[in-house]
């Protein structure tokens, strides 16, 4: 199983970024994929999750209404659209998989390499 996140960068407050997570090595549409983040000096936080079909999504309260998760199973890719970014969104963002439902995302065993998102003026 391999996951590769990309799309991070430096953006001003109020700006947008779209992260991508490309997966390989497993039956992609059979697994949910979650996004986690880790800010400096803090623990990892689950940000969002999407089911294998893409029909079910979930979000942390801190990003609800600003972030949107989706997936393209034909491309083995999950996206995280991040709008109205705030300085507190600054973190390394990771994608994670290994289970069929988002309710157990905290137990998913497979992590991708992270991508840095910095929100600053």
mmCIF file of C-alpha atoms in Angstrom:
data_model
loop_
_atom_site.group_PDB
_atom_site.id
_atom_site.type_symbol
_atom_site.label_atom_id
_atom_site.label_comp_id
_atom_site.label_asym_id
_atom_site.label_seq_id
_atom_site.Cartn_x
_atom_site.Cartn_y
_atom_site.Cartn_z
ATOM 1 C CA UNK A 1 0.000 0.000 0.000
ATOM 2 C CA UNK A 2 1.330 3.401 -0.969
ATOM 3 C CA UNK A 3 -0.170 6.825 -0.429
ATOM 4 C CA UNK A 4 1.321 10.071 -1.674
ATOM 5 C CA UNK A 5 -0.092 13.418 -0.610
ATOM 6 C CA UNK A 6 0.672 16.605 -2.516
ATOM 7 C CA UNK A 7 -0.627 20.100 -3.109
ATOM 8 C CA UNK A 8 0.510 21.842 0.031
ATOM 9 C CA UNK A 9 2.161 25.243 0.095
ATOM 10 C CA UNK A 10 2.094 28.755 1.463
ATOM 11 C CA UNK A 11 -1.193 30.619 1.253
ATOM 12 C CA UNK A 12 -2.580 33.797 2.769
ATOM 13 C CA UNK A 13 -5.436 33.709 5.274
ATOM 14 C CA UNK A 14 -8.710 33.404 3.427
ATOM 15 C CA UNK A 15 -7.077 31.602 0.544
ATOM 16 C CA UNK A 16 -7.589 28.114 -0.859
ATOM 17 C CA UNK A 17 -5.592 24.991 -1.562
ATOM 18 C CA UNK A 18 -6.465 21.578 -2.938
ATOM 19 C CA UNK A 19 -4.589 18.575 -1.623
ATOM 20 C CA UNK A 20 -4.395 15.293 -3.516
ATOM 21 C CA UNK A 21 -3.670 11.804 -2.244
ATOM 22 C CA UNK A 22 -2.742 9.243 -4.885
ATOM 23 C CA UNK A 23 -2.974 5.610 -3.799
ATOM 24 C CA UNK A 24 -1.682 2.306 -5.107
ATOM 25 C CA UNK A 25 -1.260 -1.283 -4.052
ATOM 26 C CA UNK A 26 -4.800 -2.101 -2.958
ATOM 27 C CA UNK A 27 -8.388 -2.158 -4.174
ATOM 28 C CA UNK A 28 -8.907 1.566 -3.895
ATOM 29 C CA UNK A 29 -12.704 1.781 -3.933
ATOM 30 C CA UNK A 30 -13.004 -0.799 -1.171
ATOM 31 C CA UNK A 31 -11.407 1.465 1.398
ATOM 32 C CA UNK A 32 -12.249 4.702 3.118
ATOM 33 C CA UNK A 33 -9.553 7.370 3.084
ATOM 34 C CA UNK A 34 -9.039 9.947 5.806
ATOM 35 C CA UNK A 35 -7.083 13.170 6.047
ATOM 36 C CA UNK A 36 -5.204 13.936 9.255
ATOM 37 C CA UNK A 37 -3.044 16.878 10.174
ATOM 38 C CA UNK A 38 -0.391 17.670 12.725
ATOM 39 C CA UNK A 39 0.417 21.209 13.727
ATOM 40 C CA UNK A 40 3.716 22.136 15.390
ATOM 41 C CA UNK A 41 3.724 21.005 19.005
ATOM 42 C CA UNK A 42 0.325 19.312 18.733
ATOM 43 C CA UNK A 43 -0.986 15.806 18.247
ATOM 44 C CA UNK A 44 -2.452 14.454 15.056
ATOM 45 C CA UNK A 45 -6.032 15.491 14.360
ATOM 46 C CA UNK A 46 -8.490 13.816 12.026
ATOM 47 C CA UNK A 47 -9.713 16.407 9.543
ATOM 48 C CA UNK A 48 -11.977 14.526 7.176
ATOM 49 C CA UNK A 49 -12.842 11.123 5.779
ATOM 50 C CA UNK A 50 -14.560 9.750 2.683
ATOM 51 C CA UNK A 51 -16.047 6.301 2.178
ATOM 52 C CA UNK A 52 -14.903 3.965 -0.573
ATOM 53 C CA UNK A 53 -17.774 4.919 -2.846
ATOM 54 C CA UNK A 54 -17.452 8.600 -2.039
ATOM 55 C CA UNK A 55 -21.043 8.702 -0.890
ATOM 56 C CA UNK A 56 -20.310 9.338 2.773
ATOM 57 C CA UNK A 57 -18.076 12.049 4.190
ATOM 58 C CA UNK A 58 -17.233 13.420 7.611
ATOM 59 C CA UNK A 59 -15.425 16.490 8.923
ATOM 60 C CA UNK A 60 -13.922 17.813 12.109
ATOM 61 C CA UNK A 61 -15.912 20.688 13.589
ATOM 62 C CA UNK A 62 -12.910 22.963 13.084
ATOM 63 C CA UNK A 63 -13.083 22.628 9.283
ATOM 64 C CA UNK A 64 -16.779 22.004 8.670
ATOM 65 C CA UNK A 65 -18.148 24.351 6.037
ATOM 66 C CA UNK A 66 -14.658 25.280 4.802
ATOM 67 C CA UNK A 67 -13.147 21.964 3.668
ATOM 68 C CA UNK A 68 -14.583 19.452 1.226
ATOM 69 C CA UNK A 69 -13.351 15.894 0.627
ATOM 70 C CA UNK A 70 -13.972 13.920 -2.558
ATOM 71 C CA UNK A 71 -12.492 11.057 -4.506
ATOM 72 C CA UNK A 72 -12.046 9.892 -8.079
ATOM 73 C CA UNK A 73 -11.854 6.114 -7.988
ATOM 74 C CA UNK A 74 -10.887 5.944 -11.666
ATOM 75 C CA UNK A 75 -7.729 7.874 -10.775
ATOM 76 C CA UNK A 76 -7.112 6.277 -7.351
ATOM 77 C CA UNK A 77 -7.096 9.771 -5.905
ATOM 78 C CA UNK A 78 -8.689 11.528 -2.956
ATOM 79 C CA UNK A 79 -8.904 15.313 -2.797
ATOM 80 C CA UNK A 80 -9.221 17.781 0.045
ATOM 81 C CA UNK A 81 -10.443 21.194 -1.064
ATOM 82 C CA UNK A 82 -9.582 23.744 1.606
ATOM 83 C CA UNK A 83 -11.206 27.172 1.434
ATOM 84 C CA UNK A 84 -11.250 30.172 3.782
ATOM 85 C CA UNK A 85 -7.981 29.007 5.270
ATOM 86 C CA UNK A 86 -6.942 30.244 8.689
ATOM 87 C CA UNK A 87 -3.576 30.423 10.396
ATOM 88 C CA UNK A 88 -4.672 27.597 12.689
ATOM 89 C CA UNK A 89 -4.930 25.317 9.637
ATOM 90 C CA UNK A 90 -1.144 25.407 9.365
ATOM 91 C CA UNK A 91 0.046 21.817 9.685
ATOM 92 C CA UNK A 92 1.458 18.831 7.879
ATOM 93 C CA UNK A 93 -1.436 17.031 6.211
ATOM 94 C CA UNK A 94 -1.463 13.248 5.766
ATOM 95 C CA UNK A 95 -3.769 10.804 4.069
ATOM 96 C CA UNK A 96 -4.484 7.506 5.771
ATOM 97 C CA UNK A 97 -6.298 4.317 4.835
ATOM 98 C CA UNK A 98 -6.744 0.661 5.705
ATOM 99 C CA UNK A 99 -10.367 0.247 6.693
ATOM 100 C CA UNK A 100 -13.721 0.078 5.003
ATOM 101 C CA UNK A 101 -15.554 2.669 7.092
ATOM 102 C CA UNK A 102 -14.687 6.131 8.378
ATOM 103 C CA UNK A 103 -15.833 5.332 11.910
ATOM 104 C CA UNK A 104 -12.553 3.481 12.470
ATOM 105 C CA UNK A 105 -10.281 5.988 10.705
ATOM 106 C CA UNK A 106 -8.251 6.399 13.882
ATOM 107 C CA UNK A 107 -7.188 2.774 13.454
ATOM 108 C CA UNK A 108 -6.243 2.874 9.762
ATOM 109 C CA UNK A 109 -2.735 1.388 9.523
ATOM 110 C CA UNK A 110 -1.451 2.967 6.313
ATOM 111 C CA UNK A 111 -0.117 6.523 6.194
ATOM 112 C CA UNK A 112 1.179 8.548 3.301
ATOM 113 C CA UNK A 113 3.997 11.038 3.472
ATOM 114 C CA UNK A 114 2.657 14.405 4.485
ATOM 115 C CA UNK A 115 2.414 17.694 2.680
ATOM 116 C CA UNK A 116 3.031 21.005 4.450
ATOM 117 C CA UNK A 117 0.305 23.640 4.490
ATOM 118 C CA UNK A 118 1.273 27.055 5.827
ATOM 119 C CA UNK A 119 -1.312 29.795 6.181
ATOM 120 C CA UNK A 120 0.362 33.123 6.783
ATOM 121 C CA UNK A 121 0.343 36.696 5.558
#
